[in-house]
Structure formats: C-alpha cells, structure tokens
mmCIF file of C-alpha atoms in Angstrom:
data_model
loop_
_atom_site.group_PDB
_atom_site.id
_atom_site.type_symbol
_atom_site.label_atom_id
_atom_site.label_comp_id
_atom_site.label_asym_id
_atom_site.label_seq_id
_atom_site.Cartn_x
_atom_site.Cartn_y
_atom_site.Cartn_z
ATOM 1 C CA MET A 12 107.253 124.487 124.890
ATOM 2 C CA THR A 13 110.015 121.863 124.734
ATOM 3 C CA ASN A 14 111.399 120.575 121.440
ATOM 4 C CA LEU A 15 109.766 117.190 122.076
ATOM 5 C CA GLU A 16 106.346 118.791 122.667
ATOM 6 C CA ARG A 17 106.791 120.945 119.583
ATOM 7 C CA ALA A 18 107.761 117.937 117.450
ATOM 8 C CA ARG A 19 104.729 115.981 118.715
ATOM 9 C CA ALA A 20 102.411 118.868 117.825
ATOM 10 C CA ILE A 21 103.978 119.267 114.378
ATOM 11 C CA LEU A 22 103.603 115.557 113.622
ATOM 12 C CA GLY A 23 100.011 115.505 114.875
ATOM 13 C CA GLY A 24 99.075 118.521 112.799
ATOM 14 C CA SER A 25 100.852 117.080 109.763
ATOM 15 C CA ALA A 26 99.100 113.704 109.912
ATOM 16 C CA GLY A 27 95.805 115.139 108.724
ATOM 17 C CA ASN A 28 97.540 117.032 105.944
ATOM 18 C CA LEU A 29 99.068 113.788 104.646
ATOM 19 C CA VAL A 30 95.752 111.928 104.572
ATOM 20 C CA GLU A 31 93.901 114.892 103.063
ATOM 21 C CA TRP A 32 96.350 115.109 100.193
ATOM 22 C CA TYR A 33 96.448 111.334 99.733
ATOM 23 C CA ASP A 34 92.681 111.375 99.217
ATOM 24 C CA TRP A 35 92.894 114.400 96.946
ATOM 25 C CA PHE A 36 95.633 112.983 94.715
ATOM 26 C CA ALA A 37 94.152 109.479 94.560
ATOM 27 C CA TYR A 38 91.687 110.988 92.099
ATOM 28 C CA ALA A 39 94.477 112.155 89.791
ATOM 29 C CA ALA A 40 96.542 108.975 90.206
ATOM 30 C CA PHE A 41 93.627 106.719 89.174
ATOM 31 C CA SER A 42 91.818 108.967 86.687
ATOM 32 C CA LEU A 43 93.385 107.043 83.784
ATOM 33 C CA TYR A 44 91.484 103.975 84.979
ATOM 34 C CA PHE A 45 88.092 105.283 86.075
ATOM 35 C CA ALA A 46 87.619 107.875 83.305
ATOM 36 C CA PRO A 47 85.847 105.310 81.052
ATOM 37 C CA VAL A 48 83.692 104.135 83.993
ATOM 38 C CA PHE A 49 82.100 107.559 84.516
ATOM 39 C CA PHE A 50 82.563 109.022 81.013
ATOM 40 C CA PRO A 51 82.349 106.126 78.530
ATOM 41 C CA GLY A 52 82.070 108.138 75.309
ATOM 42 C CA GLY A 53 84.915 109.574 73.196
ATOM 43 C CA ASP A 54 88.645 108.915 72.832
ATOM 44 C CA GLN A 55 91.177 108.854 75.686
ATOM 45 C CA THR A 56 91.907 112.589 75.520
ATOM 46 C CA ALA A 57 88.176 113.422 75.592
ATOM 47 C CA GLN A 58 87.629 111.155 78.610
ATOM 48 C CA LEU A 59 90.595 112.675 80.401
ATOM 49 C CA LEU A 60 89.276 116.159 79.653
ATOM 50 C CA GLN A 61 86.019 115.289 81.416
ATOM 51 C CA THR A 62 87.776 113.831 84.480
ATOM 52 C CA ALA A 63 90.104 116.857 84.506
ATOM 53 C CA ALA A 64 87.022 119.100 84.493
ATOM 54 C CA VAL A 65 85.703 117.285 87.598
ATOM 55 C CA PHE A 66 89.185 117.660 89.156
ATOM 56 C CA ALA A 67 88.911 121.395 88.492
ATOM 57 C CA VAL A 68 85.395 121.523 89.993
ATOM 58 C CA GLY A 69 86.880 120.348 93.293
ATOM 59 C CA PHE A 70 89.256 123.291 93.172
ATOM 60 C CA PHE A 71 86.421 125.753 92.738
ATOM 61 C CA ALA A 72 84.869 124.427 95.952
ATOM 62 C CA ARG A 73 88.116 125.089 97.791
ATOM 63 C CA PRO A 74 87.634 128.885 98.158
ATOM 64 C CA VAL A 75 84.261 128.226 99.794
ATOM 65 C CA GLY A 76 85.850 125.686 102.133
ATOM 66 C CA ALA A 77 88.720 128.098 102.773
ATOM 67 C CA TRP A 78 86.288 130.833 103.754
ATOM 68 C CA MET A 79 84.123 128.585 105.948
ATOM 69 C CA LEU A 80 86.935 126.791 107.756
ATOM 70 C CA GLY A 81 89.207 129.856 107.755
ATOM 71 C CA VAL A 82 86.609 131.829 109.712
ATOM 72 C CA PHE A 83 86.022 128.751 111.897
ATOM 73 C CA ALA A 84 89.776 128.451 112.589
ATOM 74 C CA ASP A 85 89.952 132.109 113.672
ATOM 75 C CA ARG A 86 86.860 131.775 115.866
ATOM 76 C CA ALA A 87 86.957 128.229 117.277
ATOM 77 C CA GLY A 88 90.643 127.330 116.942
ATOM 78 C CA ARG A 89 93.142 125.732 114.583
ATOM 79 C CA LYS A 90 92.815 122.161 115.843
ATOM 80 C CA SER A 91 88.996 122.213 115.592
ATOM 81 C CA ALA A 92 89.247 123.308 111.948
ATOM 82 C CA LEU A 93 91.753 120.532 111.216
ATOM 83 C CA SER A 94 89.450 117.867 112.694
ATOM 84 C CA LEU A 95 86.406 119.110 110.776
ATOM 85 C CA ALA A 96 88.315 119.198 107.480
ATOM 86 C CA VAL A 97 89.580 115.624 107.725
ATOM 87 C CA ALA A 98 86.095 114.335 108.631
ATOM 88 C CA ALA A 99 84.671 115.900 105.452
ATOM 89 C CA MET A 100 87.455 114.392 103.346
ATOM 90 C CA CYS A 101 86.706 110.957 104.814
ATOM 91 C CA LEU A 102 83.079 111.210 103.681
ATOM 92 C CA GLY A 103 84.009 112.444 100.200
ATOM 93 C CA SER A 104 86.415 109.547 99.609
ATOM 94 C CA LEU A 105 83.855 107.020 100.793
ATOM 95 C CA ILE A 106 81.292 108.375 98.317
ATOM 96 C CA VAL A 107 83.750 108.033 95.407
ATOM 97 C CA ALA A 108 84.605 104.471 96.453
ATOM 98 C CA LEU A 109 80.968 103.357 96.555
ATOM 99 C CA THR A 110 79.472 105.168 93.528
ATOM 100 C CA PRO A 111 78.367 102.827 90.692
ATOM 101 C CA GLY A 112 79.521 103.565 87.144
ATOM 102 C CA TYR A 113 77.691 105.086 84.177
ATOM 103 C CA ALA A 114 76.693 101.631 82.930
ATOM 104 C CA GLN A 115 74.753 100.995 86.143
ATOM 105 C CA ILE A 116 73.088 104.339 86.972
ATOM 106 C CA GLY A 117 73.617 106.490 83.891
ATOM 107 C CA ALA A 118 74.140 110.244 84.247
ATOM 108 C CA ALA A 119 73.756 109.998 88.023
ATOM 109 C CA ALA A 120 77.255 108.464 88.204
ATOM 110 C CA PRO A 121 79.221 111.543 87.054
ATOM 111 C CA ALA A 122 76.816 113.758 89.029
ATOM 112 C CA ILE A 123 77.600 111.902 92.274
ATOM 113 C CA LEU A 124 81.316 112.008 91.406
ATOM 114 C CA ILE A 125 81.085 115.786 91.068
ATOM 115 C CA ALA A 126 79.257 116.066 94.416
ATOM 116 C CA ALA A 127 81.926 113.969 96.161
ATOM 117 C CA ARG A 128 84.667 116.049 94.575
ATOM 118 C CA LEU A 129 82.951 119.236 95.768
ATOM 119 C CA LEU A 130 82.927 117.886 99.326
ATOM 120 C CA GLN A 131 86.622 117.021 99.068
ATOM 121 C CA GLY A 132 87.293 120.508 97.725
ATOM 122 C CA LEU A 133 85.508 122.105 100.678
ATOM 123 C CA SER A 134 87.591 119.968 103.027
ATOM 124 C CA LEU A 135 90.945 120.658 101.401
ATOM 125 C CA GLY A 136 90.204 124.357 101.056
ATOM 126 C CA GLY A 137 90.009 124.626 104.824
ATOM 127 C CA GLU A 138 92.758 122.105 105.583
ATOM 128 C CA TYR A 139 95.549 124.016 103.846
ATOM 129 C CA GLY A 140 95.150 127.231 105.806
ATOM 130 C CA ALA A 141 94.474 125.521 109.126
ATOM 131 C CA SER A 142 97.547 123.278 108.828
ATOM 132 C CA ALA A 143 99.806 126.087 107.555
ATOM 133 C CA VAL A 144 98.826 128.311 110.451
ATOM 134 C CA TYR A 145 98.975 125.520 113.042
ATOM 135 C CA LEU A 146 102.483 124.420 112.016
ATOM 136 C CA SER A 147 103.793 127.985 111.740
ATOM 137 C CA GLU A 148 102.377 129.000 115.129
ATOM 138 C CA MET A 149 103.674 125.856 116.829
ATOM 139 C CA ALA A 150 107.184 126.322 115.423
ATOM 140 C CA GLY A 151 109.699 128.398 117.373
ATOM 141 C CA LYS A 152 110.976 131.604 115.810
ATOM 142 C CA SER A 153 114.510 130.360 115.090
ATOM 143 C CA ARG A 154 113.318 127.248 113.206
ATOM 144 C CA ARG A 155 109.983 128.379 111.860
ATOM 145 C CA GLY A 156 111.009 127.817 108.254
ATOM 146 C CA LEU A 157 112.269 124.288 108.960
ATOM 147 C CA TRP A 158 109.250 123.137 110.981
ATOM 148 C CA SER A 159 106.635 124.702 108.710
ATOM 149 C CA SER A 160 108.234 123.041 105.661
ATOM 150 C CA PHE A 161 106.693 119.823 106.951
ATOM 151 C CA GLN A 162 103.371 120.993 105.562
ATOM 152 C CA PHE A 163 104.691 120.312 102.073
ATOM 153 C CA VAL A 164 106.558 117.217 103.285
ATOM 154 C CA THR A 165 103.217 115.697 104.273
ATOM 155 C CA LEU A 166 101.464 117.152 101.227
ATOM 156 C CA ILE A 167 103.970 115.444 98.938
ATOM 157 C CA GLY A 168 103.902 112.395 101.192
ATOM 158 C CA GLY A 169 100.161 112.100 100.538
ATOM 159 C CA GLN A 170 100.745 112.191 96.805
ATOM 160 C CA ILE A 171 103.558 109.628 97.103
ATOM 161 C CA ALA A 172 101.260 107.364 99.122
ATOM 162 C CA ALA A 173 98.609 107.616 96.396
ATOM 163 C CA LEU A 174 101.159 106.745 93.716
ATOM 164 C CA LEU A 175 102.563 103.856 95.769
ATOM 165 C CA VAL A 176 99.067 102.414 96.063
ATOM 166 C CA ALA A 177 98.706 102.840 92.281
ATOM 167 C CA ILE A 178 101.991 101.042 91.578
ATOM 168 C CA VAL A 179 101.159 98.177 93.956
ATOM 169 C CA LEU A 180 97.731 97.751 92.391
ATOM 170 C CA GLN A 181 99.253 97.884 88.892
ATOM 171 C CA TRP A 182 101.506 95.018 89.977
ATOM 172 C CA LEU A 183 98.770 92.967 91.675
ATOM 173 C CA LEU A 184 95.890 93.509 89.242
ATOM 174 C CA THR A 185 95.431 93.421 85.479
ATOM 175 C CA PRO A 186 94.524 96.643 83.639
ATOM 176 C CA ALA A 187 91.003 95.246 83.127
ATOM 177 C CA GLN A 188 90.597 94.591 86.868
ATOM 178 C CA LEU A 189 91.893 98.065 87.724
ATOM 179 C CA GLN A 190 89.429 99.687 85.349
ATOM 180 C CA ALA A 191 86.525 97.494 86.489
ATOM 181 C CA TRP A 192 86.859 97.753 90.290
ATOM 182 C CA GLY A 193 90.489 98.068 91.457
ATOM 183 C CA TRP A 194 90.462 101.870 91.218
ATOM 184 C CA ARG A 195 87.973 101.930 94.133
ATOM 185 C CA ILE A 196 90.475 100.437 96.605
ATOM 186 C CA PRO A 197 92.548 103.627 97.193
ATOM 187 C CA PHE A 198 89.425 105.605 98.077
ATOM 188 C CA VAL A 199 88.411 103.027 100.684
ATOM 189 C CA ILE A 200 91.928 103.216 102.137
ATOM 190 C CA GLY A 201 91.721 107.009 102.223
ATOM 191 C CA ALA A 202 88.413 107.033 104.055
ATOM 192 C CA LEU A 203 89.729 104.650 106.728
ATOM 193 C CA LEU A 204 92.961 106.628 107.204
ATOM 194 C CA ALA A 205 91.004 109.871 107.524
ATOM 195 C CA LEU A 206 88.929 108.352 110.288
ATOM 196 C CA VAL A 207 92.078 107.418 112.244
ATOM 197 C CA VAL A 208 93.599 110.884 111.810
ATOM 198 C CA TRP A 209 90.364 112.567 112.859
ATOM 199 C CA TRP A 210 90.667 110.736 116.188
ATOM 200 C CA ILE A 211 94.312 111.884 116.540
ATOM 201 C CA GLN A 212 93.563 115.525 115.747
ATOM 202 C CA THR A 213 90.756 115.860 118.264
ATOM 203 C CA ARG A 214 93.486 115.357 120.887
ATOM 204 C CA LEU A 215 95.908 118.040 119.628
ATOM 205 C CA GLU A 216 96.909 121.036 121.754
ATOM 206 C CA GLU A 217 95.728 124.459 120.609
ATOM 207 C CA THR A 218 98.388 127.019 119.624
ATOM 208 C CA ALA A 219 99.530 129.770 121.987
ATOM 209 C CA SER A 220 99.023 132.372 119.244
ATOM 210 C CA PHE A 221 95.332 131.558 118.947
ATOM 211 C CA ARG A 222 94.817 131.519 122.709
ATOM 212 C CA ALA A 223 96.544 134.902 123.067
ATOM 213 C CA ALA A 224 94.849 136.567 120.094
ATOM 214 C CA GLU A 225 92.514 139.459 120.742
ATOM 215 C CA LYS A 226 88.982 138.274 119.918
ATOM 216 C CA ARG A 227 87.477 141.385 118.372
ATOM 217 C CA LYS A 228 83.783 141.543 117.500
ATOM 218 C CA GLY A 229 82.646 141.855 113.918
ATOM 219 C CA SER A 230 83.227 140.006 110.671
ATOM 220 C CA VAL A 231 86.577 138.304 110.217
ATOM 221 C CA THR A 232 85.969 138.385 106.458
ATOM 222 C CA TRP A 233 85.449 142.154 106.271
ATOM 223 C CA ARG A 234 88.438 142.789 108.530
ATOM 224 C CA LEU A 235 90.608 140.739 106.186
ATOM 225 C CA ILE A 236 89.354 142.536 103.063
ATOM 226 C CA LEU A 237 89.496 146.058 104.483
ATOM 227 C CA GLU A 238 92.675 145.837 106.567
ATOM 228 C CA HIS A 239 94.883 143.383 104.620
ATOM 229 C CA PRO A 240 94.251 143.688 100.847
ATOM 230 C CA ARG A 241 97.974 143.928 100.045
ATOM 231 C CA GLU A 242 98.808 140.743 101.932
ATOM 232 C CA CYS A 243 95.946 138.913 100.216
ATOM 233 C CA GLY A 244 97.233 140.072 96.831
ATOM 234 C CA ILE A 245 100.738 138.836 97.610
ATOM 235 C CA ILE A 246 99.454 135.396 98.579
ATOM 236 C CA PHE A 247 97.277 135.198 95.450
ATOM 237 C CA ALA A 248 100.211 136.022 93.161
ATOM 238 C CA LEU A 249 102.682 133.678 94.847
ATOM 239 C CA THR A 250 100.148 130.863 94.896
ATOM 240 C CA ALA A 251 99.288 131.393 91.228
ATOM 241 C CA GLY A 252 102.857 130.636 90.185
ATOM 242 C CA GLY A 253 103.550 128.008 92.828
ATOM 243 C CA SER A 254 100.287 126.127 92.383
ATOM 244 C CA LEU A 255 100.394 126.055 88.595
ATOM 245 C CA SER A 256 103.984 124.798 88.569
ATOM 246 C CA PHE A 257 103.259 122.294 91.331
ATOM 247 C CA TYR A 258 100.324 120.696 89.523
ATOM 248 C CA VAL A 259 102.134 120.630 86.203
ATOM 249 C CA PHE A 260 105.134 118.729 87.579
ATOM 250 C CA THR A 261 103.468 116.551 90.214
ATOM 251 C CA THR A 262 99.990 115.773 88.853
ATOM 252 C CA TYR A 263 99.566 116.563 85.156
ATOM 253 C CA ILE A 264 103.021 115.208 84.403
ATOM 254 C CA GLN A 265 101.761 111.625 84.769
ATOM 255 C CA THR A 266 99.093 112.203 82.108
ATOM 256 C CA PHE A 267 101.585 114.175 79.982
ATOM 257 C CA LEU A 268 104.092 111.326 79.934
ATOM 258 C CA VAL A 269 101.386 108.878 78.801
ATOM 259 C CA ASN A 270 99.421 111.099 76.431
ATOM 260 C CA THR A 271 102.253 113.108 74.841
ATOM 261 C CA ALA A 272 105.570 111.272 75.416
ATOM 262 C CA HIS A 273 103.845 107.857 75.023
ATOM 263 C CA PHE A 274 105.171 106.227 78.182
ATOM 264 C CA THR A 275 103.223 103.286 79.577
ATOM 265 C CA LYS A 276 100.943 104.099 82.504
ATOM 266 C CA ALA A 277 103.159 102.086 84.844
ATOM 267 C CA ALA A 278 106.351 103.830 83.652
ATOM 268 C CA ALA A 279 104.759 107.264 84.031
ATOM 269 C CA SER A 280 103.705 106.407 87.596
ATOM 270 C CA GLN A 281 107.225 105.240 88.458
ATOM 271 C CA VAL A 282 108.887 108.384 87.060
ATOM 272 C CA THR A 283 106.428 110.571 88.952
ATOM 273 C CA LEU A 284 106.920 108.632 92.188
ATOM 274 C CA ALA A 285 110.725 108.804 92.064
ATOM 275 C CA SER A 286 110.621 112.543 91.333
ATOM 276 C CA LEU A 287 108.247 113.153 94.228
ATOM 277 C CA ILE A 288 110.571 111.355 96.649
ATOM 278 C CA VAL A 289 113.394 113.720 95.637
ATOM 279 C CA TYR A 290 111.011 116.655 96.020
ATOM 280 C CA LEU A 291 109.878 115.547 99.482
ATOM 281 C CA LEU A 292 113.461 115.203 100.728
ATOM 282 C CA ALA A 293 114.288 118.694 99.482
ATOM 283 C CA GLN A 294 111.594 120.427 101.589
ATOM 284 C CA PRO A 295 113.328 120.444 105.016
ATOM 285 C CA ALA A 296 116.530 121.642 103.352
ATOM 286 C CA GLY A 297 114.604 124.551 101.828
ATOM 287 C CA GLY A 298 112.978 125.366 105.186
ATOM 288 C CA TRP A 299 116.357 125.226 106.942
ATOM 289 C CA LEU A 300 117.866 127.540 104.322
ATOM 290 C CA ALA A 301 114.952 129.990 104.689
ATOM 291 C CA ASP A 302 115.779 130.377 108.390
ATOM 292 C CA ARG A 303 119.258 131.566 107.376
ATOM 293 C CA VAL A 304 118.978 133.527 104.128
ATOM 294 C CA GLY A 305 115.330 134.613 104.320
ATOM 295 C CA ARG A 306 112.058 133.654 102.669
ATOM 296 C CA ARG A 307 112.083 136.221 99.857
ATOM 297 C CA THR A 308 115.416 135.007 98.449
ATOM 298 C CA LEU A 309 114.113 131.465 98.034
ATOM 299 C CA LEU A 310 110.808 132.626 96.549
ATOM 300 C CA ALA A 311 112.513 134.836 93.962
ATOM 301 C CA ALA A 312 114.950 132.071 92.991
ATOM 302 C CA ALA A 313 112.124 129.550 92.579
ATOM 303 C CA PHE A 314 109.967 131.733 90.360
ATOM 304 C CA VAL A 315 112.731 133.268 88.254
ATOM 305 C CA GLY A 316 114.255 129.832 87.722
ATOM 306 C CA GLY A 317 110.867 128.240 87.039
ATOM 307 C CA ALA A 318 109.963 130.843 84.409
ATOM 308 C CA ALA A 319 113.322 130.325 82.692
ATOM 309 C CA ILE A 320 113.115 126.526 82.464
ATOM 310 C CA ALA A 321 109.381 126.007 81.769
ATOM 311 C CA TRP A 322 109.615 125.995 77.970
ATOM 312 C CA PRO A 323 112.840 123.984 77.513
ATOM 313 C CA VAL A 324 111.923 121.370 80.129
ATOM 314 C CA MET A 325 108.394 120.748 78.827
ATOM 315 C CA THR A 326 109.632 120.675 75.233
ATOM 316 C CA ALA A 327 112.290 118.112 76.153
ATOM 317 C CA LEU A 328 109.805 115.997 78.123
ATOM 318 C CA ALA A 329 107.447 115.867 75.134
ATOM 319 C CA GLN A 330 110.186 114.181 73.085
ATOM 320 C CA VAL A 331 111.934 112.078 75.711
ATOM 321 C CA HIS A 332 111.974 108.279 75.547
ATOM 322 C CA SER A 333 114.245 107.472 78.499
ATOM 323 C CA ALA A 334 112.610 107.110 81.897
ATOM 324 C CA TRP A 335 115.869 108.182 83.542
ATOM 325 C CA LEU A 336 116.012 111.403 81.522
ATOM 326 C CA ALA A 337 112.361 112.110 82.280
ATOM 327 C CA PHE A 338 113.092 111.574 85.972
ATOM 328 C CA ALA A 339 116.046 114.000 85.824
ATOM 329 C CA LEU A 340 114.002 116.709 84.096
ATOM 330 C CA VAL A 341 111.001 116.433 86.411
ATOM 331 C CA SER A 342 113.148 116.190 89.556
ATOM 332 C CA GLY A 343 115.224 119.201 88.556
ATOM 333 C CA SER A 344 112.086 121.262 87.999
ATOM 334 C CA LEU A 345 110.716 120.248 91.394
ATOM 335 C CA ILE A 346 113.972 121.145 93.161
ATOM 336 C CA VAL A 347 113.666 124.642 91.685
ATOM 337 C CA LEU A 348 110.048 124.769 92.907
ATOM 338 C CA THR A 349 111.231 123.868 96.434
ATOM 339 C CA GLY A 350 112.159 127.526 96.916
ATOM 340 C CA TYR A 351 108.424 128.243 96.957
ATOM 341 C CA SER A 352 106.896 125.140 98.515
ATOM 342 C CA SER A 353 109.261 124.834 101.477
ATOM 343 C CA VAL A 354 108.422 128.355 102.695
ATOM 344 C CA SER A 355 104.816 128.555 101.500
ATOM 345 C CA ALA A 356 103.215 127.971 104.901
ATOM 346 C CA VAL A 357 105.489 130.239 106.905
ATOM 347 C CA VAL A 358 105.510 133.175 104.462
ATOM 348 C CA LYS A 359 101.732 133.289 104.289
ATOM 349 C CA SER A 360 101.281 132.874 108.038
ATOM 350 C CA GLU A 361 103.821 135.591 108.848
ATOM 351 C CA LEU A 362 101.890 138.149 106.806
ATOM 352 C CA PHE A 363 98.816 138.256 109.082
ATOM 353 C CA PRO A 364 97.948 138.910 112.729
ATOM 354 C CA ALA A 365 96.587 135.887 114.621
ATOM 355 C CA GLU A 366 92.935 136.994 114.719
ATOM 356 C CA VAL A 367 92.581 136.803 110.884
ATOM 357 C CA ARG A 368 95.470 134.467 110.098
ATOM 358 C CA GLY A 369 93.419 131.335 109.419
ATOM 359 C CA LEU A 370 91.204 133.051 106.841
ATOM 360 C CA GLY A 371 94.017 135.233 105.506
ATOM 361 C CA VAL A 372 96.169 132.230 104.623
ATOM 362 C CA SER A 373 93.276 130.075 103.364
ATOM 363 C CA LEU A 374 91.141 132.304 101.156
ATOM 364 C CA PRO A 375 93.569 133.975 98.685
ATOM 365 C CA TYR A 376 95.495 130.697 98.449
ATOM 366 C CA ALA A 377 92.334 128.758 97.576
ATOM 367 C CA LEU A 378 91.209 131.363 95.034
ATOM 368 C CA ALA A 379 94.548 131.268 93.207
ATOM 369 C CA ASN A 380 94.560 127.476 93.373
ATOM 370 C CA ALA A 381 91.114 127.331 91.783
ATOM 371 C CA VAL A 382 92.084 129.661 88.936
ATOM 372 C CA PHE A 383 95.584 128.349 88.200
ATOM 373 C CA GLY A 384 96.197 125.015 89.962
ATOM 374 C CA GLY A 385 92.874 123.279 89.509
ATOM 375 C CA THR A 386 92.661 124.181 85.825
ATOM 376 C CA ALA A 387 96.272 123.244 84.966
ATOM 377 C CA GLU A 388 95.478 119.813 83.531
ATOM 378 C CA TYR A 389 92.319 120.970 81.791
ATOM 379 C CA VAL A 390 94.087 123.944 80.156
ATOM 380 C CA ALA A 391 97.012 121.735 79.098
ATOM 381 C CA LEU A 392 94.717 119.115 77.540
ATOM 382 C CA ALA A 393 92.637 121.812 75.830
ATOM 383 C CA PHE A 394 95.783 123.250 74.219
ATOM 384 C CA LYS A 395 96.778 119.729 73.144
ATOM 385 C CA LYS A 396 93.352 118.997 71.636
ATOM 386 C CA ALA A 397 93.573 122.301 69.735
ATOM 387 C CA GLY A 398 96.969 121.277 68.307
ATOM 388 C CA ALA A 399 98.882 123.994 70.189
ATOM 389 C CA GLU A 400 100.345 122.115 73.136
ATOM 390 C CA SER A 401 103.509 124.227 73.254
ATOM 391 C CA ALA A 402 101.396 127.327 73.978
ATOM 392 C CA PHE A 403 100.744 125.810 77.400
ATOM 393 C CA TYR A 404 104.489 125.973 78.157
ATOM 394 C CA VAL A 405 104.409 129.726 77.459
ATOM 395 C CA TYR A 406 101.393 130.116 79.738
ATOM 396 C CA VAL A 407 103.269 128.433 82.608
ATOM 397 C CA ALA A 408 106.333 130.644 82.079
ATOM 398 C CA VAL A 409 104.285 133.867 82.055
ATOM 399 C CA VAL A 410 102.440 133.051 85.303
ATOM 400 C CA LEU A 411 105.747 132.169 86.999
ATOM 401 C CA ALA A 412 107.323 135.415 85.797
ATOM 402 C CA PHE A 413 104.462 137.388 87.360
ATOM 403 C CA ALA A 414 104.944 135.563 90.678
ATOM 404 C CA ALA A 415 108.674 136.297 90.476
ATOM 405 C CA ALA A 416 108.021 140.042 90.176
ATOM 406 C CA VAL A 417 105.802 139.978 93.278
ATOM 407 C CA ALA A 418 108.332 137.928 95.260
ATOM 408 C CA ILE A 419 111.127 140.349 94.436
ATOM 409 C CA ALA A 420 109.022 143.373 95.444
ATOM 410 C CA MET A 421 107.647 142.017 98.750
ATOM 411 C CA ARG A 422 109.151 142.581 102.208
ATOM 412 C CA GLU A 423 111.170 139.875 103.944
ATOM 413 C CA THR A 424 108.678 138.162 106.254
ATOM 414 C CA ARG A 425 111.370 136.646 108.458
ATOM 415 C CA THR A 426 112.252 140.200 109.532
ATOM 416 C CA PHE A 427 108.702 141.549 109.621
ATOM 417 C CA SER A 428 106.892 138.448 110.864
ATOM 418 C CA ARG A 429 103.525 138.994 112.575
ATOM 419 C CA ILE A 430 103.784 135.719 114.480
ATOM 420 C CA THR A 431 104.923 136.987 117.862
ATOM 421 C CA GLU A 432 104.203 134.104 120.260
ATOM 422 C CA ASP A 433 106.526 131.095 120.612
#
C-alpha cells in the first residue's frame, strides 16, 4: 500500500470517528441548557446531576455495543462495523433533536432522552474498537504510532466541533432562546453529518489483517475470555485511568468551571475549547514519539504524572478567576494525558491477534469507560453535593496511580506487536 492510499484510508476511517464523538459530546456541551427542559425540578446542581446520570446511562450501553459490533467487526469486517455504528449514531442524534420537553409530554420526555442516549452508547461502544483496529491495521509498522494517533485527533476534533457550535450559538442566540430551542440545532447537525460519513465509509477498503486472518469456528467472545484474559485486564486498567482523566479535563471541566469556579457559561466553553485545540495538536507528536521510544514509556509518564498533579491542579482550578490561568492548568493536564491518548489505539490493537482484535479492543475498553469515564461527572457532582468535593480529586489520583502500576509492569507492545500485516 502506498503512502497516499494509506493516508486516504486513515482519513476515511477517521471521518466517522469525528462525527460519532461530535454527536456524543454535543450532549455534554449543551446539557447546561437543556437540563431544565427535561428535568424542570430542583436547583442547577440537581438538574445537572440528572443529566449527568443520563450521560452515564449512555456509557453503560457502550459495553453492549462493544460486544455486538466487536464480534461483527471480527466476523464481517472493520469497515462494515464502522458504517453500522455511524448509522446508529445518526438515528440517536435525530431522536434527541426532535423530542419534546417535559412541559409538553411529561415523564415521556426524559424516558425518550434515555432511549436515544442508549442508542448512541451502543453506537459509540462499537465505533471505538472498530476505528482503533482499522487505523492500527492500515498503518505501516514504522509509523503505526503516528497514524493511529489520529483516532484521538478526530475524537478531540469531534468535541471541538461540538464546542464551536456551542460558542457560535451562544453568540447568535440569547440564553433564553438556547434553552427554549437552540440546543436542538447541534443534534440536527450531527444527524446530517453522520449520514454523509455513513456514505463515505461504505466505500472504504477492508484491512489486509482482517482479510488474512484465520477464520476459526466457535465463539469469538469465549476465545477472547479464555485465551486473552491478561490482555483484557491490561486494557481495562489503562482505560480506567485514561478515561477518567480524559472526561474530567475535557467534559466535566466545563461544568466544574461554571458550578465551582463560577465562570460564565461562555467563558467556560472558551477555556475548554482552547485547551482542546492544544490537546488535539499534541496527539501526532505523541504518536511520533511512541514510534521512537516505545508505547510503555509514554503510558507510564502519563499516568505517573497525572496521579501527581490531580490534586494540586483541581484545587487550583476551584479557586481560579483568570481564564488564562484556567487555560494553562487544563492544557497542561491534557498534555500529560497525551502520553496515554496518543497511543491508546495502537497499544490495544497490538495486544491481540486479528481474529479477536475487534472485540478485544472494544469490550474491556467499553467496560472501563462505563465504570470510570461515564460516571466521572456524576461522581464529581455527588461529592460536591455532599460537601466533599476535594475527595473527588483523591479518587482521580488513586485511579491514575493504579493505571500507572499496570503500565510500568506491561510488556512493550512495539516490540511484541501482534499486528503482523502491513
């Protein structure tokens, strides 16, 4: 495969990832506005707790989606799984956009919101593994870290796109208009973009690794559990630390700056957006470095550093009044996290043989995401409501320290990679 063909495949596979994550993060970016529409009772923190609970529900659907689409990716192919995932996300976003509020249909409104979020969770659960495996298998051995880092480039790009839409709408519409109907616009945009990407992905080329894999009879799920429990455990532990830290500093941070540091909603969005741009630009550099010094070195540095700075950074952010200082603290934390995110796709893909790789990457990742990533905002707000917000900072540090111990103990996947076809 030529470099041009490889680049075209990487961009095609990444396009769906960007739209999937745009749709997923649009919920978090606009939750401050639609929380009263679906959950009208209580104060702001109570409303946010309820929307955070629905956000977490979507995460608990992700392991099911990871299992379904992971098995599908190992049986029918990576590109087929990508296309199916983005189609489901399109439908979920459209449902959110069109659902009336509590004032119109009562308790049915939050129920439909939960159903739509479950569908999005199923979609994203399968998308992560399929895209990680597709990008890693399409990348050549010498630049596998660099090319696979584009999974997080597009993941962050989706979140940036959601925040950009939020900032534009904050500029064009009044807060009353945003709360009344403006929050629906990003979900309509997401549904339309997903439809376009679905068309693109149906025309992708399948990977050589999948075509060459031995198609053995029997259950892919049982083969994964019985033959690769250690690899699944490694992915669960690494994802626990990486996912928790990621959602704290890219998603919950917007609510934290408003609810704890008392920034305006617009200022919190701008700080988050600027930090995400820095984070996005750091990903290829991390992937490039992983091709030279190894994956394990970057993982250990990210988790050791993250555990060390969790308490002081969150404590400082709770008291900060300068948007520039908030930007510096959040950006610095995300640069440390780059040691995990830039190699996430390639490390997980290199642990498994091709015939179980789709499920092997998807399932333990989705399980850890549900337990630690999806509950990050809910746990943080629960600690705050209980008057013990600083205990959440300790929780983050402990989970990161556990991930650091696993990263230090694991083998270097660049040396022992199980991706053999280029």
